[in-house]
JSON list of C-alpha atoms in Angstrom, two decimals:
[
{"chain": "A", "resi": 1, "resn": "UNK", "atom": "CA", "xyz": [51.03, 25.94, 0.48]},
{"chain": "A", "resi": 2, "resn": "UNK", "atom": "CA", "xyz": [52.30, 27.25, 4.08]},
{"chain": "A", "resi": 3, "resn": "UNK", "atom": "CA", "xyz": [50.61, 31.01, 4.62]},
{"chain": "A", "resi": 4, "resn": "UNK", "atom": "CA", "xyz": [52.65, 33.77, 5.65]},
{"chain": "A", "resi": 5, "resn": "UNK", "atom": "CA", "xyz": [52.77, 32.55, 9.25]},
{"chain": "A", "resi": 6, "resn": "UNK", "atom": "CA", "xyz": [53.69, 29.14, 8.47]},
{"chain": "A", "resi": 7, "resn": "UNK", "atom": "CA", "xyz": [56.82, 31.00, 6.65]},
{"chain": "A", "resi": 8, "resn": "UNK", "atom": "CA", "xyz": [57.65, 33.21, 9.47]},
{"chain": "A", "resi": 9, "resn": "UNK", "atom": "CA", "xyz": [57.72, 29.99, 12.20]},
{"chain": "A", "resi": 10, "resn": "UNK", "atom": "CA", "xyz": [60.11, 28.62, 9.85]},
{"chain": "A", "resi": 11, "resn": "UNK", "atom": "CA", "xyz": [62.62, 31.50, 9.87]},
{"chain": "A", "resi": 12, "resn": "UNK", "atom": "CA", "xyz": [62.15, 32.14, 13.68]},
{"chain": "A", "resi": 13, "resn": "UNK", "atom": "CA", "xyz": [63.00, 28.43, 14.58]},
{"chain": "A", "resi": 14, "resn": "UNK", "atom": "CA", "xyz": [65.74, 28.94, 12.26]},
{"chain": "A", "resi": 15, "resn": "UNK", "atom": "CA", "xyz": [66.68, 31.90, 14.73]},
{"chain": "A", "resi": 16, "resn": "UNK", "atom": "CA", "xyz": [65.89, 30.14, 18.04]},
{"chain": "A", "resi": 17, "resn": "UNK", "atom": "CA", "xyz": [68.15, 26.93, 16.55]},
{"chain": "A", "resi": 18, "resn": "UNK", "atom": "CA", "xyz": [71.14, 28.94, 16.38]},
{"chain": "A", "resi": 19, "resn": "UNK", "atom": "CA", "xyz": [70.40, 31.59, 19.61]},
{"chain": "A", "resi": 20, "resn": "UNK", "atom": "CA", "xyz": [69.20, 34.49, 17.78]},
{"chain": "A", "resi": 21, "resn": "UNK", "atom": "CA", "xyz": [66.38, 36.62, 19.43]},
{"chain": "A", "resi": 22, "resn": "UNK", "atom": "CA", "xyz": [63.19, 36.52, 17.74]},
{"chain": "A", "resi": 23, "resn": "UNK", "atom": "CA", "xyz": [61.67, 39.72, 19.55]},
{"chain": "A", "resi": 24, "resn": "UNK", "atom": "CA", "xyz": [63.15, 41.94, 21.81]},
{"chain": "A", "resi": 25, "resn": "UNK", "atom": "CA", "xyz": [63.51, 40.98, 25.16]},
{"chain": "A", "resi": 26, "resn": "UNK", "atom": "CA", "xyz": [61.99, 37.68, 24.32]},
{"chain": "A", "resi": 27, "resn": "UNK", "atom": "CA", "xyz": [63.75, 34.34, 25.45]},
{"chain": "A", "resi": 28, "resn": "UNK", "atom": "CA", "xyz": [64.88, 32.09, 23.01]},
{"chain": "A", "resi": 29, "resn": "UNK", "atom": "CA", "xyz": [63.33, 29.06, 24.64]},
{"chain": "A", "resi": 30, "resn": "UNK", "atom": "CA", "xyz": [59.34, 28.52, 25.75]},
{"chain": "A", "resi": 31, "resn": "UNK", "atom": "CA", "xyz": [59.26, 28.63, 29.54]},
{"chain": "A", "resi": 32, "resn": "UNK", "atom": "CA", "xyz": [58.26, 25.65, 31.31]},
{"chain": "A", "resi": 33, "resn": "UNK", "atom": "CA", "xyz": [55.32, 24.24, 32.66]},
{"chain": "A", "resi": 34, "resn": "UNK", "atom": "CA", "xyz": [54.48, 21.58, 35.15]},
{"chain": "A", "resi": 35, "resn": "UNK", "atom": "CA", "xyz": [55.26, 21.72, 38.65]},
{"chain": "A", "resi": 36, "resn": "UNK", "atom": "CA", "xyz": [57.12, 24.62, 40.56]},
{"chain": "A", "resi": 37, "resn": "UNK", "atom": "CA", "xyz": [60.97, 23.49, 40.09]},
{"chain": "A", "resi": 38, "resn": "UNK", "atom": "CA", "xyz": [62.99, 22.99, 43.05]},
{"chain": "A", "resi": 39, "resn": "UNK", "atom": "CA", "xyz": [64.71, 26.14, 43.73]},
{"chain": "A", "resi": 40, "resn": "UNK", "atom": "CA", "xyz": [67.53, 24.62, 45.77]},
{"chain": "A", "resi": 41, "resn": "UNK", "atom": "CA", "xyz": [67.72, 22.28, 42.49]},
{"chain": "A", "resi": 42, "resn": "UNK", "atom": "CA", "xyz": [71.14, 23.35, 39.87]},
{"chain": "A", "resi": 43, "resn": "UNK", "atom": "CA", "xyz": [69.32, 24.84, 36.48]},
{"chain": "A", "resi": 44, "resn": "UNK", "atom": "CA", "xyz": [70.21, 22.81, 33.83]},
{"chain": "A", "resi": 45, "resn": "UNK", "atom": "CA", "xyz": [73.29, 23.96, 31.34]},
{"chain": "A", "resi": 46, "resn": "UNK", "atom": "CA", "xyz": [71.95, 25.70, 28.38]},
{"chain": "A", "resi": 47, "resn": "UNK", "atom": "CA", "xyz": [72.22, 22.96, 25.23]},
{"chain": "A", "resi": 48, "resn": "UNK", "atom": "CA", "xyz": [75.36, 24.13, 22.93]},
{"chain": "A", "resi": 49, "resn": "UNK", "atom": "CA", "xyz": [75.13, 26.21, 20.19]},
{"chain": "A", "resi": 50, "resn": "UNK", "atom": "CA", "xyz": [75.34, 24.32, 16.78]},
{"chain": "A", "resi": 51, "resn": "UNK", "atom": "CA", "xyz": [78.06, 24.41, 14.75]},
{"chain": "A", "resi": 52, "resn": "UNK", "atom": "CA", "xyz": [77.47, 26.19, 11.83]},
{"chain": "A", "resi": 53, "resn": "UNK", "atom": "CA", "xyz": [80.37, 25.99, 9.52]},
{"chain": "A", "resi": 54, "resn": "UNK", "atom": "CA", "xyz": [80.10, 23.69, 5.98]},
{"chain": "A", "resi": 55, "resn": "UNK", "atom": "CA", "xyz": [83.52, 22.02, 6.56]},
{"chain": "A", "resi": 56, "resn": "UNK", "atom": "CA", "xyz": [85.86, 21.48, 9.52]},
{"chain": "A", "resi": 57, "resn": "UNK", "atom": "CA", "xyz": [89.17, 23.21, 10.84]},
{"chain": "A", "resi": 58, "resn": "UNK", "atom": "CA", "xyz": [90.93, 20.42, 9.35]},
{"chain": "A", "resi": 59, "resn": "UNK", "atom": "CA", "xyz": [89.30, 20.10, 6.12]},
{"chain": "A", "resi": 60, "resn": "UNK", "atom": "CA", "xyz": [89.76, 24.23, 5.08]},
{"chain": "A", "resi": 61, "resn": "UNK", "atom": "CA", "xyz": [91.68, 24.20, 1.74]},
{"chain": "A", "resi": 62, "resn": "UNK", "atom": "CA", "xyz": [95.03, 26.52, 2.20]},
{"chain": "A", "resi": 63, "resn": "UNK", "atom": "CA", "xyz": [93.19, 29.41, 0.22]},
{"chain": "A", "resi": 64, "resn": "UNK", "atom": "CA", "xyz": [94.34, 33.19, 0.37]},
{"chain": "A", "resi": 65, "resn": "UNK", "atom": "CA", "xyz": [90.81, 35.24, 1.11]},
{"chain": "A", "resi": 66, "resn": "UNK", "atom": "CA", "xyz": [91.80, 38.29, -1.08]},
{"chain": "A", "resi": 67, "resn": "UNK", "atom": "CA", "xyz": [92.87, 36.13, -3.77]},
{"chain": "A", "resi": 68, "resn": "UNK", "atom": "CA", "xyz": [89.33, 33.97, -3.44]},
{"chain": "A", "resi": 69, "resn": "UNK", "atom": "CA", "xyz": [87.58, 37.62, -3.69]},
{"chain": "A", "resi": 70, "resn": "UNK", "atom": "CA", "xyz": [90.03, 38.68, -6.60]},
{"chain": "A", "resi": 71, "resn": "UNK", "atom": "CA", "xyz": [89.02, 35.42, -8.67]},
{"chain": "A", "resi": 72, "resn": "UNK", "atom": "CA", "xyz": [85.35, 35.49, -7.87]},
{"chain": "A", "resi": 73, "resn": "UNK", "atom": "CA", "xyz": [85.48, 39.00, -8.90]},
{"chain": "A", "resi": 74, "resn": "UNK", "atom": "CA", "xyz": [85.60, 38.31, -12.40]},
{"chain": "A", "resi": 75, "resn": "UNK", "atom": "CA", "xyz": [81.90, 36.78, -12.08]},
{"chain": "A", "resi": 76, "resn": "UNK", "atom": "CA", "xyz": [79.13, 39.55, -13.03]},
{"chain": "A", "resi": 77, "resn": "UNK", "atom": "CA", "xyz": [76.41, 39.76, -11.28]},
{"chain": "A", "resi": 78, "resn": "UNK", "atom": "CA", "xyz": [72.95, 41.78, -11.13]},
{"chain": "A", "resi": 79, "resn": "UNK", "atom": "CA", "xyz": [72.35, 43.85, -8.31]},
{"chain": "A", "resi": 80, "resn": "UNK", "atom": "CA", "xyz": [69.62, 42.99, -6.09]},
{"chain": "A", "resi": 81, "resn": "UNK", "atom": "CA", "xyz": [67.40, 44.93, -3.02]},
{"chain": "A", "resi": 82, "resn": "UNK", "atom": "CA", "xyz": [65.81, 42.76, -0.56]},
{"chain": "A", "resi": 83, "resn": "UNK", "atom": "CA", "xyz": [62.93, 43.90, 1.39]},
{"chain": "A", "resi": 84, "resn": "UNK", "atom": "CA", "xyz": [60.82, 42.93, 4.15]},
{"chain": "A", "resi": 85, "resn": "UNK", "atom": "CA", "xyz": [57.96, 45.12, 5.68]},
{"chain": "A", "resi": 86, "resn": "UNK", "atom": "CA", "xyz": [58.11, 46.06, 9.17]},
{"chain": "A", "resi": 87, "resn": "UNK", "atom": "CA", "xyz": [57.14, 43.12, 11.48]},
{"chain": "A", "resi": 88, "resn": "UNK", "atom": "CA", "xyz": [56.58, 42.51, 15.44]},
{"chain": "A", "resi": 89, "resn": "UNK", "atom": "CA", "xyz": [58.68, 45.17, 16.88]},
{"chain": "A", "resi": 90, "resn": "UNK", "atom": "CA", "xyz": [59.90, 46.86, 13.83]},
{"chain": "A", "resi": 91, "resn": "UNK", "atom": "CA", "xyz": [58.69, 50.33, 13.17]},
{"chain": "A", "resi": 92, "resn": "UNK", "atom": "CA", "xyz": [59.72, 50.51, 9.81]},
{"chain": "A", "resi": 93, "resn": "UNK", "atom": "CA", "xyz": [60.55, 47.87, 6.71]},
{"chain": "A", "resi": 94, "resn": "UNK", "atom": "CA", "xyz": [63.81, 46.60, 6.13]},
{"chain": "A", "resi": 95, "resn": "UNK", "atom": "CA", "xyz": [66.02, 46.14, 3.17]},
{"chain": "A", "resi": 96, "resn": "UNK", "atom": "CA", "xyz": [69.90, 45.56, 2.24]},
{"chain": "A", "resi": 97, "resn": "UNK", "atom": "CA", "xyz": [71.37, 45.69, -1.27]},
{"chain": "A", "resi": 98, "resn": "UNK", "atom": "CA", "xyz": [71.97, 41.95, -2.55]},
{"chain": "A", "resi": 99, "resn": "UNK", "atom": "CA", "xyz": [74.31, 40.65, -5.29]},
{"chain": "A", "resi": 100, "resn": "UNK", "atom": "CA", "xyz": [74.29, 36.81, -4.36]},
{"chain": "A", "resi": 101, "resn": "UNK", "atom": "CA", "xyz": [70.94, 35.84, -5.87]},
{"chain": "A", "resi": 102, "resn": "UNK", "atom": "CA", "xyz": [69.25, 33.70, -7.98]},
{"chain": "A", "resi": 103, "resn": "UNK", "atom": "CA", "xyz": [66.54, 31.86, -9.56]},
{"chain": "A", "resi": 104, "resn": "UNK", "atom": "CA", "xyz": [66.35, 28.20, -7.85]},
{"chain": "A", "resi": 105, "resn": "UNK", "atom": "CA", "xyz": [63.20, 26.19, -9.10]},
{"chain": "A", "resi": 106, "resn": "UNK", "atom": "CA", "xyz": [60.44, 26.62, -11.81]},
{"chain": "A", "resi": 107, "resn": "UNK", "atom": "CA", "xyz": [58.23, 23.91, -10.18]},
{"chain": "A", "resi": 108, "resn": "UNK", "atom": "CA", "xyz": [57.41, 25.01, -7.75]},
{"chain": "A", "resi": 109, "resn": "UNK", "atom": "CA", "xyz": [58.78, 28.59, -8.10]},
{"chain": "A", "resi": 110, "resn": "UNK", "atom": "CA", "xyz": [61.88, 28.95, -6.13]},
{"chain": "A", "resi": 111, "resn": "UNK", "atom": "CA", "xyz": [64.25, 31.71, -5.58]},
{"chain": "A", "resi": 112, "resn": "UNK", "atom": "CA", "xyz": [67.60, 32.42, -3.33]},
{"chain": "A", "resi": 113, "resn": "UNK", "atom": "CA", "xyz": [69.62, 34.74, -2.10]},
{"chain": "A", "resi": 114, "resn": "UNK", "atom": "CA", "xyz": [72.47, 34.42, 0.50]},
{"chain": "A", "resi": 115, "resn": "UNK", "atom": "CA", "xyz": [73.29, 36.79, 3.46]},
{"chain": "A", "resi": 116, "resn": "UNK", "atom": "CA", "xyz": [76.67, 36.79, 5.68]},
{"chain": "A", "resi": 117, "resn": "UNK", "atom": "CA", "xyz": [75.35, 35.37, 9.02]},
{"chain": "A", "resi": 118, "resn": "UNK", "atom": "CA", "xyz": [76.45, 38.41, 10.49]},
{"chain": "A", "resi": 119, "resn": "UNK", "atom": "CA", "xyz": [73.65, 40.98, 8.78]},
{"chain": "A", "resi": 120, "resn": "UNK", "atom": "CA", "xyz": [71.90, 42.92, 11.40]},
{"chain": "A", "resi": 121, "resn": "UNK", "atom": "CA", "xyz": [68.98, 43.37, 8.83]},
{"chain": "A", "resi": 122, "resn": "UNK", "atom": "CA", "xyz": [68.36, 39.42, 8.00]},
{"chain": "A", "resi": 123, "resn": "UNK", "atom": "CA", "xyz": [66.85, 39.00, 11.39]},
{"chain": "A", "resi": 124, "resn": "UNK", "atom": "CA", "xyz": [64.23, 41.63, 10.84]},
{"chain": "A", "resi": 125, "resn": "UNK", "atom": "CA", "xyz": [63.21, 39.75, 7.65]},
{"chain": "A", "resi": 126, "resn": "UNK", "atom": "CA", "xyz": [63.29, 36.43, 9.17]},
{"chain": "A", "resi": 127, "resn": "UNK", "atom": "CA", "xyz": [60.75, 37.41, 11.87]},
{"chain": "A", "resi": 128, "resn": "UNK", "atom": "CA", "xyz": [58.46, 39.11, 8.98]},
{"chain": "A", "resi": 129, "resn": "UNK", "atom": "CA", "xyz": [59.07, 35.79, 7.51]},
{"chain": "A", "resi": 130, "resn": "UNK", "atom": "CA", "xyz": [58.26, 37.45, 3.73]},
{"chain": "A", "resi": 131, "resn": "UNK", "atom": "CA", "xyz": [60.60, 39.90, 1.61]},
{"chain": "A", "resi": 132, "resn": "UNK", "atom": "CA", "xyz": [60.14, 40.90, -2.13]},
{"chain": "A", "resi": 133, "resn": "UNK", "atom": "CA", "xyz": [63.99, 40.71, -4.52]},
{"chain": "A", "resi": 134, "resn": "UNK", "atom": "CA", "xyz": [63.89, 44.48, -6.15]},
{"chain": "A", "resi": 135, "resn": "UNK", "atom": "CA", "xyz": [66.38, 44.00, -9.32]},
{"chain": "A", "resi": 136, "resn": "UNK", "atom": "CA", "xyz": [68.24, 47.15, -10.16]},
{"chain": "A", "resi": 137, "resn": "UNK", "atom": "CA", "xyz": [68.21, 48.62, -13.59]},
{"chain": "A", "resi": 138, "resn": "UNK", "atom": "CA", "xyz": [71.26, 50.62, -15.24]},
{"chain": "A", "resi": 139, "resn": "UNK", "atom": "CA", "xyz": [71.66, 54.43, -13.26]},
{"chain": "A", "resi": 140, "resn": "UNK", "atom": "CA", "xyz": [70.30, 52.70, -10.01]},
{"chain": "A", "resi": 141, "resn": "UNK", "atom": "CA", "xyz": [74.21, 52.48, -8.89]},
{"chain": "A", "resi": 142, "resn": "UNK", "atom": "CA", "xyz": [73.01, 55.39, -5.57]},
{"chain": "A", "resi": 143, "resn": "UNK", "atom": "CA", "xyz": [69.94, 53.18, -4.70]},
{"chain": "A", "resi": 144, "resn": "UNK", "atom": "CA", "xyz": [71.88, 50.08, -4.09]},
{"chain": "A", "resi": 145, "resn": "UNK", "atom": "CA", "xyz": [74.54, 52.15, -2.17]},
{"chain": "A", "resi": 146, "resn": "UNK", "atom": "CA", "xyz": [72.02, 53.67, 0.47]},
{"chain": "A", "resi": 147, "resn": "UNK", "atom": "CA", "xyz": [70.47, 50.34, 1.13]},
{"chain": "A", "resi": 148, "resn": "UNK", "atom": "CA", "xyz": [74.07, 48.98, 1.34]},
{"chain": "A", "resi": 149, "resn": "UNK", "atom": "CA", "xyz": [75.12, 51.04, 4.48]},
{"chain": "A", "resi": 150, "resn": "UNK", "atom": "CA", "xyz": [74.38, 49.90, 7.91]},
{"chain": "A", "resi": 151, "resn": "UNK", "atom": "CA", "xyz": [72.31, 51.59, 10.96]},
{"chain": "A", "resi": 152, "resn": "UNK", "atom": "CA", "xyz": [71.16, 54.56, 8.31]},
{"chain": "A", "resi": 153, "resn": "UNK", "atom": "CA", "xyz": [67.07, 55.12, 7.59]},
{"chain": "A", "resi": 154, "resn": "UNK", "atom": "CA", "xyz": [67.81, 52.90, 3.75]},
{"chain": "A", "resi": 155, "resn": "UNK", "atom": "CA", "xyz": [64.36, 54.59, 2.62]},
{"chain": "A", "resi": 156, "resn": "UNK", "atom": "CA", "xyz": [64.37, 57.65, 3.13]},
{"chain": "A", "resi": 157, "resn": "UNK", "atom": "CA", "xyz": [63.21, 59.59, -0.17]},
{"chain": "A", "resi": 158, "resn": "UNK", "atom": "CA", "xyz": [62.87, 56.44, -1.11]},
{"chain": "A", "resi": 159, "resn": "UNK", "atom": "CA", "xyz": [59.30, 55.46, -3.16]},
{"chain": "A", "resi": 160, "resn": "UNK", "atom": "CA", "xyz": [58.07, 52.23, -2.97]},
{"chain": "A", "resi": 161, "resn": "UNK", "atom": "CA", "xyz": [54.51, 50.41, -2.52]},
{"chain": "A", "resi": 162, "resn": "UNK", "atom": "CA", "xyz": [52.99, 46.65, -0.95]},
{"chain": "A", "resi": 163, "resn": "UNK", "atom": "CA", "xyz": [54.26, 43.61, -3.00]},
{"chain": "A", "resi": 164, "resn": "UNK", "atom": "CA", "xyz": [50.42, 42.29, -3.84]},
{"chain": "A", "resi": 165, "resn": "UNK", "atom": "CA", "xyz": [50.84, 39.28, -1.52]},
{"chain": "A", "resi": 166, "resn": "UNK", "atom": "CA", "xyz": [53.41, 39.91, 1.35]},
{"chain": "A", "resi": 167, "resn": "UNK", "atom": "CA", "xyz": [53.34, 43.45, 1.61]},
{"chain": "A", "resi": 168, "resn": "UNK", "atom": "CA", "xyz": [57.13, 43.52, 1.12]},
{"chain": "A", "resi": 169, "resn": "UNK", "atom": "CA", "xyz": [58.16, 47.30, -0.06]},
{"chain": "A", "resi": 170, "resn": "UNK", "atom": "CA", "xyz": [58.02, 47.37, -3.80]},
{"chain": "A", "resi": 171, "resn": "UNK", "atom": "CA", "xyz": [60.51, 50.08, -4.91]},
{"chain": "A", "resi": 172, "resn": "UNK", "atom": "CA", "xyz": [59.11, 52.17, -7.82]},
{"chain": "A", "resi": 173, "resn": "UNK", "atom": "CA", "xyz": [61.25, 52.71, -10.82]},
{"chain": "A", "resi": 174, "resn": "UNK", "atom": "CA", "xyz": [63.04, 48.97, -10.97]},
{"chain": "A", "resi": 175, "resn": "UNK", "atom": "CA", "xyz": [62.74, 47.15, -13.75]},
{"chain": "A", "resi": 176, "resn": "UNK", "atom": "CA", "xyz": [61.30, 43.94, -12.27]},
{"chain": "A", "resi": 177, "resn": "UNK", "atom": "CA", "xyz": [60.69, 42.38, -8.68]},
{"chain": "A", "resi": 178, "resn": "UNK", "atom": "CA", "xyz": [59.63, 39.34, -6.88]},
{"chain": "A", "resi": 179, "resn": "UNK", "atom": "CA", "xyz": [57.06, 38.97, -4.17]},
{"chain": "A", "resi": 180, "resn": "UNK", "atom": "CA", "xyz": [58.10, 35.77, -1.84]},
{"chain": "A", "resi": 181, "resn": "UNK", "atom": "CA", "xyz": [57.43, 33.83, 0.75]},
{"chain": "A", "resi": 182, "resn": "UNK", "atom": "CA", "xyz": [60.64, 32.34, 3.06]},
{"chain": "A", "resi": 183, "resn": "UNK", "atom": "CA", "xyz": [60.38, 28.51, 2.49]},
{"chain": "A", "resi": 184, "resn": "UNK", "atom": "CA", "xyz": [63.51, 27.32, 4.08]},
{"chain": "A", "resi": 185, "resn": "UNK", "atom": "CA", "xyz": [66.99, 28.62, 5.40]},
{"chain": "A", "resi": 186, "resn": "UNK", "atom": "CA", "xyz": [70.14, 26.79, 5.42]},
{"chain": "A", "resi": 187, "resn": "UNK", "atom": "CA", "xyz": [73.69, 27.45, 6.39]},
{"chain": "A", "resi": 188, "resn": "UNK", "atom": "CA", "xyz": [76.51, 27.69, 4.16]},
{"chain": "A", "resi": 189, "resn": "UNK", "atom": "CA", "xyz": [79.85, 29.04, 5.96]},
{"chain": "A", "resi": 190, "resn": "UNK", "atom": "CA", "xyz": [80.05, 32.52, 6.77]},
{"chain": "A", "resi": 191, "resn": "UNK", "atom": "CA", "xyz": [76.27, 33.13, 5.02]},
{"chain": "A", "resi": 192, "resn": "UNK", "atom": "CA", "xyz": [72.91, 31.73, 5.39]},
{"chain": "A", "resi": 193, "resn": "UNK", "atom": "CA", "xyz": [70.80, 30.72, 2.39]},
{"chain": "A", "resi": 194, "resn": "UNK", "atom": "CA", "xyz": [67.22, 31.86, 2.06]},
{"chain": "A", "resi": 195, "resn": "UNK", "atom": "CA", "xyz": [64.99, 30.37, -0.17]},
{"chain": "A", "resi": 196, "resn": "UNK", "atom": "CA", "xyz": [61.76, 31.92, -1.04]},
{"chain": "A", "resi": 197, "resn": "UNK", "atom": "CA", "xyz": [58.64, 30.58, -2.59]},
{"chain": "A", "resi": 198, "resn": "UNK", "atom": "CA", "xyz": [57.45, 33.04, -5.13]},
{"chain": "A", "resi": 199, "resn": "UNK", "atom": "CA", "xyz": [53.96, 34.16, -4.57]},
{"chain": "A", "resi": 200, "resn": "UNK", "atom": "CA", "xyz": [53.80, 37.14, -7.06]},
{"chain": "A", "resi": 201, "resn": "UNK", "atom": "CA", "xyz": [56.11, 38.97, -9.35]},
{"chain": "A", "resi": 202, "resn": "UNK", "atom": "CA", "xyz": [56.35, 41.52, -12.48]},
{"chain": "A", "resi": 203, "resn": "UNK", "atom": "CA", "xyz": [58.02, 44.00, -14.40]},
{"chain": "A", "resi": 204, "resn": "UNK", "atom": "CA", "xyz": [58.50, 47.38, -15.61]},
{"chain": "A", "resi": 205, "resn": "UNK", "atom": "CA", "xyz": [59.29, 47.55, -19.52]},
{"chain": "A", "resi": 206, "resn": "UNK", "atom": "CA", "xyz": [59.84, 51.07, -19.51]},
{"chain": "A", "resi": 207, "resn": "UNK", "atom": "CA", "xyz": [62.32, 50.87, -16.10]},
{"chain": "A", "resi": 208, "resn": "UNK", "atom": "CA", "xyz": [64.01, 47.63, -17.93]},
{"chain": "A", "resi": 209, "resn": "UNK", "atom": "CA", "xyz": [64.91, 49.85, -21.09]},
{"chain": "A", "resi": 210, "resn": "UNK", "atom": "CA", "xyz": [68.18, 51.19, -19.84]},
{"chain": "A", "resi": 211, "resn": "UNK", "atom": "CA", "xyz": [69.54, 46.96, -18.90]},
{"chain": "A", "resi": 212, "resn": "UNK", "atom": "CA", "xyz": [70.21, 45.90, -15.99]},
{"chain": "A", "resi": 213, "resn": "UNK", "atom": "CA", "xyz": [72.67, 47.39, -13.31]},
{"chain": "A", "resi": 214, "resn": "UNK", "atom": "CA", "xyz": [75.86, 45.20, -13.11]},
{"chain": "A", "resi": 215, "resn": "UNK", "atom": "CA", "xyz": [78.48, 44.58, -10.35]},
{"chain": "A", "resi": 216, "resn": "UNK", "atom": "CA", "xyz": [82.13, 43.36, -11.63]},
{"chain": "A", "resi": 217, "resn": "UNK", "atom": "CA", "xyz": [84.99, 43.24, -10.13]},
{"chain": "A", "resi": 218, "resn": "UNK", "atom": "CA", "xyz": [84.47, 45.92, -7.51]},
{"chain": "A", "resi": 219, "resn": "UNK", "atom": "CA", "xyz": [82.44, 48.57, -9.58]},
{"chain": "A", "resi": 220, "resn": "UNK", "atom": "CA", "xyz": [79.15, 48.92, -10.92]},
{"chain": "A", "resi": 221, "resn": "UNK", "atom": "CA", "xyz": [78.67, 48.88, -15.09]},
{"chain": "A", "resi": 222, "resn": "UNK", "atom": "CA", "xyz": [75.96, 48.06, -17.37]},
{"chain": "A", "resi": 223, "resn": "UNK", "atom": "CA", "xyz": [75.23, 45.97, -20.85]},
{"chain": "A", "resi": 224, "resn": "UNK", "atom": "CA", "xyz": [78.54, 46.44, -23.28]},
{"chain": "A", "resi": 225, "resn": "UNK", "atom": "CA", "xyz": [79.90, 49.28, -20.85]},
{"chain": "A", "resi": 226, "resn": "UNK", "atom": "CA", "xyz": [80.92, 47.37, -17.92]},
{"chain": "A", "resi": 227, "resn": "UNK", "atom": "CA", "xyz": [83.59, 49.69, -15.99]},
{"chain": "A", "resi": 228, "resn": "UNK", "atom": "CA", "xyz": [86.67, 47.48, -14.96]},
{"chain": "A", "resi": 229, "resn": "UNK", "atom": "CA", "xyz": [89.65, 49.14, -12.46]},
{"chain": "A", "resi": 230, "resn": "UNK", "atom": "CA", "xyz": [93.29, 48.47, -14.27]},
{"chain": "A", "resi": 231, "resn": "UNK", "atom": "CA", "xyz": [96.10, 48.53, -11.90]},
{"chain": "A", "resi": 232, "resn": "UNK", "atom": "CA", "xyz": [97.79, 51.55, -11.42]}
]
């Protein structure tokens, strides 16, 4: 099984594939050996960015995106935080709240989540190349909100400990998590999926009495008392 830096190459060359920096300040390409280039001698044009979109202009069905949120709406879902520990030159660990996730594979032991390609905090986790999937419990509606604002310190007053493996913040008082490795990273549209290989993961029967925290339709809810907005 690839270690943790075999996962974190595979995230950064996802990052160097489509232009992202990988450090700050660092180039995006190795610089060249061999002789001293001719100076007098035109630089070569950077290669094209690829394409990263799953279907072409042409082949976009005529959809409405508020109705495609409206209808997609009525799926529940769990609530998720994502985590990475600090990495390279990160001071501190990183983390976003998370609703598109899911189990993937049971051999080997798979997970995914998906993140809009435009996340300023999937970098950070990409160069860790590691993150542990924190699933919410019912009453945990204020932790997924800090963690799902931008540019603000997400853990402050925040507990959490090391995953056992990748040293990924555990948060205390969820009712279960899962410690991972990043395997591979595809594109998909407007989001990138992430699929981690789990390396540890566990529970908390006392946290997991409540349920689980729900999202539907726009608002949070839980087990038999899932809050749905009528129309005025």
């Amino acid at each position: 099984m690839m270690g943790h830096a075999g996962m974190a190459a595979t995230a950064v060359r996802y990052l160097r594939s489509v232009g992202a920096p990988t450090s700050a300040g660092a180039p995006t390409t190795a610089p060249a050996t061999g002789p001293t280039p001719d100076p007098d001698r035109a630089a070569p044009a950077p290669a094209p960015r690829p394409a990263l979109r799953a279907v072409r202009e042409d082949e976009r069905a005529p959809l409405d995106p508020a109705a495609f949120r409206d209808v997609l709406g009525h799926f529940a879902s769990g609530v998720t935080i994502v985590t990475a520990p600090a990495s390279g030159t990160d001071s501190a660990p990183a983390g976003f709240a998370c609703q598109s996730f899911a189990s993937l594979s049971l051999d080997p032991p798979l997970v995914t989540f998906m993140v809009a390609r435009t996340s300023t905090t999937w970098p950070r986790i990409a160069r860790a190349g590691v993150f542990c999937v924190n699933i919410l419990g019912a009453g945990q509606e204020g932790l997924c909100r800090a963690f799902a604002v931008s540019g603000a310190d997400k853990f402050a007053g925040v507990s959490h400990a090391p995953a056992p493996v990748t040293g990924s913040p555990r948060l205390a008082g969820v009712p279960a998590w899962i410690d991972c490795m990043v395997q591979a990273v595809h594109t998909g549209g407007d989001h990138l999926i992430v699929v981690g290989r789990v390396a540890a993961l566990g529970t908390d029967p006392e946290a997991a009495g409540p349920g689980p925290l729900l999202f539907h339709r726009g608002a949070f809810g839980r087990l038999g008392n899932c809050s749905v907005p009528h129309d005025a």
